[in-house]
mmCIF file of C-alpha atoms in Angstrom:
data_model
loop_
_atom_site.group_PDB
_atom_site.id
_atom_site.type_symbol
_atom_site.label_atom_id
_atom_site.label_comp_id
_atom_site.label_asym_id
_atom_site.label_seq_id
_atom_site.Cartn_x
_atom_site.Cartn_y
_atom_site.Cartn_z
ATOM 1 C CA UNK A 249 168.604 119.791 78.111
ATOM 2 C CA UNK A 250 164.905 120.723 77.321
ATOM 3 C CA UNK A 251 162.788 120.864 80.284
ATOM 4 C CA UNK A 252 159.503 119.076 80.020
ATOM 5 C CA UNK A 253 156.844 122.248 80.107
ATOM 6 C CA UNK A 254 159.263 123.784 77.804
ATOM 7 C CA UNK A 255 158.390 121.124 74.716
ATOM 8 C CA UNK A 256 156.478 122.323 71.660
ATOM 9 C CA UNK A 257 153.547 119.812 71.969
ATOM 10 C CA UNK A 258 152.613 120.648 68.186
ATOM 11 C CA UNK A 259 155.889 119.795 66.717
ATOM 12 C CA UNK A 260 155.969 116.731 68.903
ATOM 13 C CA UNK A 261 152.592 115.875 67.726
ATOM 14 C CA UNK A 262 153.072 116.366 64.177
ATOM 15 C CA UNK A 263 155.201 113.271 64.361
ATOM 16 C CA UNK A 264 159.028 115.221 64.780
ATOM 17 C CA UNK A 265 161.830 112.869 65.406
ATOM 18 C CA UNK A 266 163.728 115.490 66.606
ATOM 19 C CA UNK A 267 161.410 117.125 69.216
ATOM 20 C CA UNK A 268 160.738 113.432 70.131
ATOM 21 C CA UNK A 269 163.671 112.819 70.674
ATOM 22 C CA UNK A 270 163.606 115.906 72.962
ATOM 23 C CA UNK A 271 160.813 114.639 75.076
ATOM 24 C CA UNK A 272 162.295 111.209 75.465
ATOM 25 C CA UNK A 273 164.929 113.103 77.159
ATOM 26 C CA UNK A 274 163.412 115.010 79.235
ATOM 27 C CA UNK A 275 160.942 112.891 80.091
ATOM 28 C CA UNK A 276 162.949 109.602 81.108
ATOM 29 C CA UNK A 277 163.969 110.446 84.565
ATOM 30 C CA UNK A 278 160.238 111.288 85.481
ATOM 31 C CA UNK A 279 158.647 108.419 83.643
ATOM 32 C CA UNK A 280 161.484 106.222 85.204
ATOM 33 C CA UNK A 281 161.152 107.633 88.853
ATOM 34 C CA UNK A 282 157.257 107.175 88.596
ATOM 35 C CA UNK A 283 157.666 103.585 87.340
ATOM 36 C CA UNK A 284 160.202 102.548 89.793
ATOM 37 C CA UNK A 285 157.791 103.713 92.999
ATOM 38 C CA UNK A 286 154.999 102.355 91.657
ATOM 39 C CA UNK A 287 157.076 98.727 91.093
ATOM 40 C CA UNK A 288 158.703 98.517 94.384
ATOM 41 C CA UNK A 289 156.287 96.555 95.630
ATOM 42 C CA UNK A 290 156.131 93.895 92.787
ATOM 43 C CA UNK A 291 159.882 93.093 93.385
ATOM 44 C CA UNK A 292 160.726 92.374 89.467
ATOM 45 C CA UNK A 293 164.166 92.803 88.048
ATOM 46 C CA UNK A 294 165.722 95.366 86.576
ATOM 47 C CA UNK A 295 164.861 94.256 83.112
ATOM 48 C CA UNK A 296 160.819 94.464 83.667
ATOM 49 C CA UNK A 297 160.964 97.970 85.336
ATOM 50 C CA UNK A 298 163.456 98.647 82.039
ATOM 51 C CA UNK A 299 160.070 97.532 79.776
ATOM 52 C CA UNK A 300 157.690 98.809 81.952
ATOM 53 C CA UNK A 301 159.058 102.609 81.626
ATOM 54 C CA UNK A 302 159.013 101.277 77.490
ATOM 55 C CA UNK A 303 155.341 100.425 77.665
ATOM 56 C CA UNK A 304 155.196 104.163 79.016
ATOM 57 C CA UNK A 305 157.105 105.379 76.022
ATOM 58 C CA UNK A 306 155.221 102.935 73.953
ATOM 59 C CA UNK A 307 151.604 103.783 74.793
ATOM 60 C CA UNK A 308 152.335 107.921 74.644
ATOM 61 C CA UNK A 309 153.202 107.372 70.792
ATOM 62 C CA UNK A 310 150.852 104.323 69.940
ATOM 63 C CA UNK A 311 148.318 105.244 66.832
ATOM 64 C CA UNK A 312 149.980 108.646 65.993
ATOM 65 C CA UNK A 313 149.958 110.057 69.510
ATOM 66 C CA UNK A 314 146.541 109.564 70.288
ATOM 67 C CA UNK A 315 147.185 109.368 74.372
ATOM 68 C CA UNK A 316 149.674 112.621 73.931
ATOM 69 C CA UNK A 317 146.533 113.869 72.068
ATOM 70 C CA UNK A 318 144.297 113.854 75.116
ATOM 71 C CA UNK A 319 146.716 116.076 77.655
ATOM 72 C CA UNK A 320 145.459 119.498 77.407
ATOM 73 C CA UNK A 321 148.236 121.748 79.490
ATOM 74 C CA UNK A 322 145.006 124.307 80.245
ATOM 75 C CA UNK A 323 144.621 121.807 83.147
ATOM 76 C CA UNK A 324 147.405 120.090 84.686
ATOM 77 C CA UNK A 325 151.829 120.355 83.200
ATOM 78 C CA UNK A 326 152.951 117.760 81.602
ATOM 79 C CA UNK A 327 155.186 116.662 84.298
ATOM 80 C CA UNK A 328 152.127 115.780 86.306
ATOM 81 C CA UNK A 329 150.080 113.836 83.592
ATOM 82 C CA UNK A 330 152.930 112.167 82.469
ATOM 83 C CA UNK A 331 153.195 110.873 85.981
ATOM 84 C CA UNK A 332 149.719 110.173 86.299
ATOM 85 C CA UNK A 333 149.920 108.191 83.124
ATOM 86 C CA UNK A 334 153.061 106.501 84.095
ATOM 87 C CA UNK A 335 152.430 105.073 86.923
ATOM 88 C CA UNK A 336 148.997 103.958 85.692
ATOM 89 C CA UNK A 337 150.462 102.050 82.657
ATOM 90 C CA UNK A 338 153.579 100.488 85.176
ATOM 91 C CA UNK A 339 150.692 98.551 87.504
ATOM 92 C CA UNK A 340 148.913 97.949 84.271
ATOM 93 C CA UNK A 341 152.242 95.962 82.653
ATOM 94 C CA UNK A 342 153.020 94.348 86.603
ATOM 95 C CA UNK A 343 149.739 92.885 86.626
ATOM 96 C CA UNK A 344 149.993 91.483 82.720
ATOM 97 C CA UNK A 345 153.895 90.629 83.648
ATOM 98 C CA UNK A 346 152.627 88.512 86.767
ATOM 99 C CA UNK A 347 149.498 86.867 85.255
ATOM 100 C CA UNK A 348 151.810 85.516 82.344
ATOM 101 C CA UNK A 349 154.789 84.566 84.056
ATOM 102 C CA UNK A 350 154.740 83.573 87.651
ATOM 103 C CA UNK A 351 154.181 80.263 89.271
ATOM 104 C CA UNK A 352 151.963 80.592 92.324
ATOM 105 C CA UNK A 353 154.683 78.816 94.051
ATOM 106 C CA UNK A 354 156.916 81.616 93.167
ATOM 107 C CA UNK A 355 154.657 84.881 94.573
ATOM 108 C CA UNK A 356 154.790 85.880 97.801
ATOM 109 C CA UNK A 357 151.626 85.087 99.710
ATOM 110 C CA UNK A 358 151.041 89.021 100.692
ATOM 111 C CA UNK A 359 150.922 89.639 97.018
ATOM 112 C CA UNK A 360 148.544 87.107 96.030
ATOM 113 C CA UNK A 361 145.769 88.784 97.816
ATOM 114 C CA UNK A 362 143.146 90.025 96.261
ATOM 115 C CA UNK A 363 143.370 93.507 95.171
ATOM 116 C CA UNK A 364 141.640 95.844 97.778
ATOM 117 C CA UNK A 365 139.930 97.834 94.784
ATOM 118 C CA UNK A 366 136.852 98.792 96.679
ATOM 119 C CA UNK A 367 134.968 101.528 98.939
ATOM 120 C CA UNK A 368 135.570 101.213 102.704
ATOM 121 C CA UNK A 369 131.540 102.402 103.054
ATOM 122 C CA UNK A 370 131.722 104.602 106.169
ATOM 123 C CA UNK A 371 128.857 104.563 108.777
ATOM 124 C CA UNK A 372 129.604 108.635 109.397
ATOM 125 C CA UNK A 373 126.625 110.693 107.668
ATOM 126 C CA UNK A 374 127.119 111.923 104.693
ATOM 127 C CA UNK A 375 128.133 115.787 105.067
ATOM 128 C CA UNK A 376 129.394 115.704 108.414
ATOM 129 C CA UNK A 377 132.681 115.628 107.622
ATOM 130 C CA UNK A 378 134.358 117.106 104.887
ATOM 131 C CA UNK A 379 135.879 115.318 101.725
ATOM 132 C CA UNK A 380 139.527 117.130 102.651
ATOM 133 C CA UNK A 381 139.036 115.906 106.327
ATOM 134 C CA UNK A 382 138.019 112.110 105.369
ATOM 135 C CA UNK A 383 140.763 111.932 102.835
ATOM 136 C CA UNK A 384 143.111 113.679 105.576
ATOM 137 C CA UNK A 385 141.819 110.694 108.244
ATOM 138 C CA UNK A 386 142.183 108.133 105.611
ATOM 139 C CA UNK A 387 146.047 108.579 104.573
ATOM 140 C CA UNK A 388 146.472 109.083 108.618
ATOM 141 C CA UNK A 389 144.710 105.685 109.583
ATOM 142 C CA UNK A 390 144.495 103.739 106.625
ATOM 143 C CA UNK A 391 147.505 104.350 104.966
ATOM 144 C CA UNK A 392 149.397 104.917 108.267
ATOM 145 C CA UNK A 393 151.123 107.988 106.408
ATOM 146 C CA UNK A 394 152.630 110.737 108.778
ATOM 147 C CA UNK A 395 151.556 113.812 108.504
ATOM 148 C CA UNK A 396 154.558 115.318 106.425
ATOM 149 C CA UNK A 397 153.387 112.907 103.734
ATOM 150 C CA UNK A 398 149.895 114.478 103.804
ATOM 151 C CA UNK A 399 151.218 117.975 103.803
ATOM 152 C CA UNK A 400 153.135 116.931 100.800
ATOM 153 C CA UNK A 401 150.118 115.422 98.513
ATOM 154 C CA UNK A 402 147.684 118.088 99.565
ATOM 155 C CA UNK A 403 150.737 120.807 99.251
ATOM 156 C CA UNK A 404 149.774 122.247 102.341
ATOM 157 C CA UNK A 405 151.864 122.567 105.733
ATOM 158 C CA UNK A 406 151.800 120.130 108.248
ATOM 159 C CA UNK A 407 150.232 122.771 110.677
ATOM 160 C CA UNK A 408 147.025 122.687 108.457
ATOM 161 C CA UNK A 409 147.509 118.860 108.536
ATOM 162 C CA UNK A 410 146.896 118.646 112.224
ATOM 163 C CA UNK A 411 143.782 120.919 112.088
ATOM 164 C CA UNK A 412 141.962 119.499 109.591
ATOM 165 C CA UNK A 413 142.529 116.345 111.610
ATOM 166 C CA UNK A 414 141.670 117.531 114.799
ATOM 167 C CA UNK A 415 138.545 118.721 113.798
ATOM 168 C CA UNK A 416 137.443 115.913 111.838
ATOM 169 C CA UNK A 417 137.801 114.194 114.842
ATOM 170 C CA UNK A 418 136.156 116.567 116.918
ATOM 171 C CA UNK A 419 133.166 116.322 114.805
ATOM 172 C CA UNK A 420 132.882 112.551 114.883
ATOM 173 C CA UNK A 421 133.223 112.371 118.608
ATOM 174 C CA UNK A 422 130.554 114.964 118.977
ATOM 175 C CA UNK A 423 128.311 113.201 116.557
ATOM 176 C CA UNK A 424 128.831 109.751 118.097
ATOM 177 C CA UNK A 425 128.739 110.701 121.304
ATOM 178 C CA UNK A 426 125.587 112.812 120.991
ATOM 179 C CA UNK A 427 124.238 109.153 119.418
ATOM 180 C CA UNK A 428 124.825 107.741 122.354
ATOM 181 C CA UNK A 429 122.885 109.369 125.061
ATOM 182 C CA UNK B 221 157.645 113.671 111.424
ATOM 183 C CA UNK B 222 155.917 110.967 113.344
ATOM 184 C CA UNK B 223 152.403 110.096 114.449
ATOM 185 C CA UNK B 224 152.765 111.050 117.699
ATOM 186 C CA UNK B 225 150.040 113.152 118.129
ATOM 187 C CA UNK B 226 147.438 110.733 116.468
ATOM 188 C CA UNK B 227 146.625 108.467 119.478
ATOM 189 C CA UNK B 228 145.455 105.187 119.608
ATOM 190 C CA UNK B 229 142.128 105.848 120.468
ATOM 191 C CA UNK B 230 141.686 108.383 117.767
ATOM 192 C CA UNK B 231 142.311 105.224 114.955
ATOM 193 C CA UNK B 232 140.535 102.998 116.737
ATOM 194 C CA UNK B 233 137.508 105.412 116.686
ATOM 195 C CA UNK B 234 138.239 105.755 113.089
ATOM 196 C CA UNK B 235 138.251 102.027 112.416
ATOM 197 C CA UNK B 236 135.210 101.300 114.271
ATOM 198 C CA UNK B 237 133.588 103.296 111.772
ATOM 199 C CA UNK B 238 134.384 101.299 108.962
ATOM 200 C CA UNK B 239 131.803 98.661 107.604
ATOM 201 C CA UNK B 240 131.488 96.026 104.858
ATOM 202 C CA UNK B 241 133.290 97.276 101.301
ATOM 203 C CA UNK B 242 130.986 98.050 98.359
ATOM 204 C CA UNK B 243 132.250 98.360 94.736
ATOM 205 C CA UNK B 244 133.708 101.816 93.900
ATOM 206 C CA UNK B 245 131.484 104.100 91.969
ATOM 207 C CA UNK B 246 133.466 106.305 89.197
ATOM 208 C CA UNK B 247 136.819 107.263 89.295
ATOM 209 C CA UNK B 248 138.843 110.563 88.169
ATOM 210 C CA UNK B 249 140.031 110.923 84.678
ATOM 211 C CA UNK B 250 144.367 111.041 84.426
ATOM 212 C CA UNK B 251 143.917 114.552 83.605
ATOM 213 C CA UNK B 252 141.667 115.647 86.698
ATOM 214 C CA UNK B 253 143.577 113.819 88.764
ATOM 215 C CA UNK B 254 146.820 115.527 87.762
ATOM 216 C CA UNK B 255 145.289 119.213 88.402
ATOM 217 C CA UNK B 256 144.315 117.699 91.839
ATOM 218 C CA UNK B 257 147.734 116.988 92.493
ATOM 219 C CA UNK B 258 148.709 120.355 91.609
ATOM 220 C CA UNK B 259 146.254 122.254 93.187
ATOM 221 C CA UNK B 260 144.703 123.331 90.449
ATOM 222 C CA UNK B 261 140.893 122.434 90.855
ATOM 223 C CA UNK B 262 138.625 124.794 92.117
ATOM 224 C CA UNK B 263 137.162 123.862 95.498
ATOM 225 C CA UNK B 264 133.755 122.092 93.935
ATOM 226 C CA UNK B 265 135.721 120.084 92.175
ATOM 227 C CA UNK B 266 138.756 119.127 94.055
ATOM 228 C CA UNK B 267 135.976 118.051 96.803
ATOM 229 C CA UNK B 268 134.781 115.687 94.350
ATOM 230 C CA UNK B 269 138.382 113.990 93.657
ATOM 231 C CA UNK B 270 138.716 113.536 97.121
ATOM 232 C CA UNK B 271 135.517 111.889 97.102
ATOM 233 C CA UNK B 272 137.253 109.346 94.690
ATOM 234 C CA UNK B 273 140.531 109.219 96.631
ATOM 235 C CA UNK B 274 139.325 108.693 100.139
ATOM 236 C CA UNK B 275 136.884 106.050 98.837
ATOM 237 C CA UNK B 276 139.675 104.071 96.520
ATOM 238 C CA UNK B 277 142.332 102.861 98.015
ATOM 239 C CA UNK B 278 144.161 102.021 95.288
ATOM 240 C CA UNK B 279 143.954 105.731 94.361
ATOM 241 C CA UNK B 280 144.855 106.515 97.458
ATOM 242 C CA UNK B 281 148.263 104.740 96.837
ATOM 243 C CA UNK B 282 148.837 106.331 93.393
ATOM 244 C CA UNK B 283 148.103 109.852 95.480
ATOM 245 C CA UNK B 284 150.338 108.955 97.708
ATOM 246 C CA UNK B 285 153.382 107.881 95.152
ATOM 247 C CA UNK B 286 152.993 110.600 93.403
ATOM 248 C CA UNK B 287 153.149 113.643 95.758
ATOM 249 C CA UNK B 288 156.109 111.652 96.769
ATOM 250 C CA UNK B 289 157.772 111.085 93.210
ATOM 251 C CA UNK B 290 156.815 114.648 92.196
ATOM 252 C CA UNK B 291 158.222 116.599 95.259
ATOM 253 C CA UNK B 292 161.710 114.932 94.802
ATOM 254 C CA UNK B 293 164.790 115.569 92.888
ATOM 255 C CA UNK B 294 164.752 112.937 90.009
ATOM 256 C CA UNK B 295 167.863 110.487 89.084
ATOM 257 C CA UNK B 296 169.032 110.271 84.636
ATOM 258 C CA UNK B 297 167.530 107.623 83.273
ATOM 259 C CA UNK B 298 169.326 104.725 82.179
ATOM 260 C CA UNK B 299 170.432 105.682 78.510
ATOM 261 C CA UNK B 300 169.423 101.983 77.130
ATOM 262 C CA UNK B 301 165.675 103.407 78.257
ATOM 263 C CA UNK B 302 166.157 106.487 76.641
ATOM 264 C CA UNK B 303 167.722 104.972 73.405
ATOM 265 C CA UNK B 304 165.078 102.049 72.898
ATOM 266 C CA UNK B 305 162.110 105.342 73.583
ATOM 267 C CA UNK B 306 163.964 107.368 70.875
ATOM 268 C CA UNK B 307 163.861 104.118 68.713
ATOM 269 C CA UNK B 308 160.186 104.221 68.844
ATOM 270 C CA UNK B 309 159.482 106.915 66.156
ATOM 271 C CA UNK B 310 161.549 106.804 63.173
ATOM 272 C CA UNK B 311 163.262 109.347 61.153
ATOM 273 C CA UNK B 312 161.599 111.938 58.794
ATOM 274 C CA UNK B 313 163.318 110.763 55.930
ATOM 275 C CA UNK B 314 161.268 107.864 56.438
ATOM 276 C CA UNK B 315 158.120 109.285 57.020
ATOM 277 C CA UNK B 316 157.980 111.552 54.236
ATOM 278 C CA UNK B 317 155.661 110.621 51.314
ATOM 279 C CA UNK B 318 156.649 109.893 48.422
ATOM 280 C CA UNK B 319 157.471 113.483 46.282
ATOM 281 C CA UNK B 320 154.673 113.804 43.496
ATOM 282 C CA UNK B 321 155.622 114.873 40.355
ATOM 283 C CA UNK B 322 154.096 117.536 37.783
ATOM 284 C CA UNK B 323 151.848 114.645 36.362
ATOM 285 C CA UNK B 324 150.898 113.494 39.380
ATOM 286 C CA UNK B 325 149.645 117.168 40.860
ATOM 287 C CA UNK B 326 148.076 117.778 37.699
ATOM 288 C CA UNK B 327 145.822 115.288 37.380
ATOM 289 C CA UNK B 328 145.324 114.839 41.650
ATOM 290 C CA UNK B 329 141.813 113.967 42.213
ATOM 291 C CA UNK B 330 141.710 116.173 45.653
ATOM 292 C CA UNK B 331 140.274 119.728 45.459
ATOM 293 C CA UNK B 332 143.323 121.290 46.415
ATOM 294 C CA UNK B 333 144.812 123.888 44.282
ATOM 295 C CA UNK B 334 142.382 123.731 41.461
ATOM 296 C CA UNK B 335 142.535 126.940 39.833
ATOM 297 C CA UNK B 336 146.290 126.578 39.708
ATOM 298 C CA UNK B 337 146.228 123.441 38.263
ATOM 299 C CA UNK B 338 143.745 124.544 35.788
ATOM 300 C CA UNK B 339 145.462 127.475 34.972
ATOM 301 C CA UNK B 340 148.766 125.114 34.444
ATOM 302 C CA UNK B 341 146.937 123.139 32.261
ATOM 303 C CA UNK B 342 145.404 125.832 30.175
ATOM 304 C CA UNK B 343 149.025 127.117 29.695
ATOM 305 C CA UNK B 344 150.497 124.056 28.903
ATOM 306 C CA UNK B 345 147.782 123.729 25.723
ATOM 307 C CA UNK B 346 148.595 127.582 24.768
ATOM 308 C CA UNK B 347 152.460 126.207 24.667
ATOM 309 C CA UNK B 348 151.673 123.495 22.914
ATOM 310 C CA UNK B 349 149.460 124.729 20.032
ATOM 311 C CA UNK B 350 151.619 127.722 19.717
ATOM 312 C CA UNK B 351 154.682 125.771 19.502
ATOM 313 C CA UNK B 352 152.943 123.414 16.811
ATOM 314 C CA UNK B 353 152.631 126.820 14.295
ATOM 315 C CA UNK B 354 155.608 127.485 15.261
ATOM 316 C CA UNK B 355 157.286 124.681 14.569
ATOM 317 C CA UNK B 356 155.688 124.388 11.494
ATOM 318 C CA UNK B 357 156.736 127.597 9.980
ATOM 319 C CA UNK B 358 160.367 126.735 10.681
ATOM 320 C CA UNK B 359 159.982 123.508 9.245
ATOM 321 C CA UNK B 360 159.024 125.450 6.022
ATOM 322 C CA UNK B 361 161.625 127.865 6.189
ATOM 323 C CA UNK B 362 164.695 125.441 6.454
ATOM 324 C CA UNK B 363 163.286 123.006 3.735
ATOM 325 C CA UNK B 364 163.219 126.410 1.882
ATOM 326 C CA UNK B 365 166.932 127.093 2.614
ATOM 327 C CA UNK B 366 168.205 123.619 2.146
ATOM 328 C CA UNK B 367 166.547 123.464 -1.475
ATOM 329 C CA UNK B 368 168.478 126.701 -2.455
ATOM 330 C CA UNK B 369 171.636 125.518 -1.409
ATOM 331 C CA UNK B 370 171.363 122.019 -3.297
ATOM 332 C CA UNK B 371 170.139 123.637 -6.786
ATOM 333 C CA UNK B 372 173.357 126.145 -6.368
ATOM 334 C CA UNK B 373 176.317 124.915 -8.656
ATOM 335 C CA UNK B 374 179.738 123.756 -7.306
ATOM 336 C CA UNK B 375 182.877 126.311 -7.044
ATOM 337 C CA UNK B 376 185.898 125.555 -8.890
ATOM 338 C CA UNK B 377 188.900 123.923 -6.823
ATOM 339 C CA UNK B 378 191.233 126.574 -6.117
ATOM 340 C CA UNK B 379 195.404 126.084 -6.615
ATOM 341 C CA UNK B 380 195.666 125.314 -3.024
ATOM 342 C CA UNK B 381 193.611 122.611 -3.145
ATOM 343 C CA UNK B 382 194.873 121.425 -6.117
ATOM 344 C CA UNK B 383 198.680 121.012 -4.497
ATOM 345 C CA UNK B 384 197.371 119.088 -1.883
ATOM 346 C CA UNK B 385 197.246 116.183 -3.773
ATOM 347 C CA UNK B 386 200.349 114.040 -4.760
ATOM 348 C CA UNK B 387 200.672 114.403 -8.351
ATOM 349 C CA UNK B 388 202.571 111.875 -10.205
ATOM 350 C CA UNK B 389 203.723 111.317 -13.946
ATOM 351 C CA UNK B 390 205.628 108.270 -13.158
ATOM 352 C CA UNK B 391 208.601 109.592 -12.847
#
């Protein structure tokens, strides 16, 4: 089975059934994976998470390629902006799956909040703590990951985890507490 | 791995610091975010995806999902996915345009292969005209040949031609 950094982008570009047919295979399981995390929280049946992962499929060959046109493997593998994209296009089709098709009576009233799409605005001064430590504090607090998770997105050990949240912390208490007297 | 060592106080600190939400300013492209996510990004830059991230929480999330998706073994797809994906682009056979003939390539308005075709053309004319004379000459030749042969007289029946036919004196 082809692995998905070994597929020749330019054949698959140029519109190749067979190397297509190669990157459907070796891409399902990711592009499946992706969709299914990102869905769990939707609870819809098998069938929509089976259409969702299509919509993935659907939108990477849409108008001869054009997303597949935009990755540029100078920057990221495939494997990781096809999971970027996949995920993004799952909520996309969950949100366009729920507008047309559920009653209100049906949703569960924790889902019919309003999306939390905004910026938590801060009142720490800009610059006194780093972006690494107030992304560290937010997946700690805010997310109320542990800090194996962290190590895991910021592919770092946990060790490093716990320092960069230690001193962010430091830093704040010193800076507030320096406000106060 | 627990949360052991992040006390109480610590997150309450951390939420008294939060204030009233304001809309989210721009957000990383697929592409920048995916280098992120492998480590890629120099430190300038990665500072400024984690900008985005720690401001969006719905980036956040997709952060989040994905370390977690990415850092794990992954399950086969259902084959009724991977059939209906392989569905989605059809066969060469159909693709292929339709084969141009000589005609057609000749007289092809695009600037491709000009000299050739002119070239072809030119030949074609040489042939023709050439072939014309040609043919003209012969023509000559085997009205020639065929007038000879009429004006020639007949030659006499020989015996054996004569006893193949059934003579009778009515006897």
């Amino acid at each position: 089975m082809t692995e998905l950094n070994q597929i020749d982008l330019r054949t698959l570009l140029s519109g190749s059934k067979r190397a297509w047919d190669g990157f459907v295979t070796a891409a399902a399981p990711l592009i499946n994976a992706v969709v299914r995390r990102a869905l769990l929280t939707y609870r819809l049946n098998e069938d929509d998470v089976l259409d969702a992962a299509q919509d993935v499929f659907v939108r990477l060959c849409a108008n001869e390629f054009r997303l597949l046109k935009t990755y540029d493997p100078a920057r990221a593998s495939l494997s990781t902006w096809l999971a970027v994209v996949a995920r993004s296009a799952a909520i996309d089709h969950a949100r366009r799956r729920r507008q047309i098709t559920q009653s209100i009576d049906d949703v569960a009233e924790a889902n019919l909040a309003v999306e939390d799409r905004h910026v938590e605005k801060i009142k720490i001064p800009q610059g006194l703590l780093t972006e690494r430590q107030m992304l560290v504090l937010r997946c700690l607090y805010d997310e109320e990951k542990d800090v194996a998770e962290v190590a895991q997105l910021f592919k770092i050990d946990a060790q490093t985890v716990r320092s960069t949240h230690h001193k962010a912390l430091r830093r704040l208490r010193a800076h507030f507490q320096e406000g106060s007297h | 791995m627990s949360t052991d060592r992040l006390t109480q106080a610590d997150k309450e600190l951390w939420r008294s610091l939060a204030a009233a939400p304001v809309v989210a300013p721009g957000t990383a492209s697929d592409l920048d975010f995916a280098a992120w996510l492998e480590g890629r990004l120099t430190e300038a830059e990665a500072a400024r995806i984690e900008a985005a991230i720690a401001s969006d929480p719905e980036m956040r999330r997709a952060a989040l999902e994905l370390a977690e998706v990415l850092g794990h073994e992954r399950l086969p797809a259902s084959p009724r996915l991977e059939a209906r994906a392989k569905a989605l682009v059809g066969f060469e056979v159909e693709r292929a345009p339709a084969r141009a003939g000589l005609f057609d390539w000749l007289f092809a308005t695009n600037r491709r292969f000009v000299l050739q075709r002119v070239a072809t053309l030119a030949a074609a004319v040489v042939i023709s005209i050439s072939g014309f004379m040609m043919g003209g000459g012969l023509g000559a030749s085997f009205a020639q040949e065929r007038q000879a042969g009429l004006s020639r007289p007949a030659a006499p029946p020989s015996a054996g031609d004569l006893s193949e036919f059934p003579f009778s004196d009515g006897t």
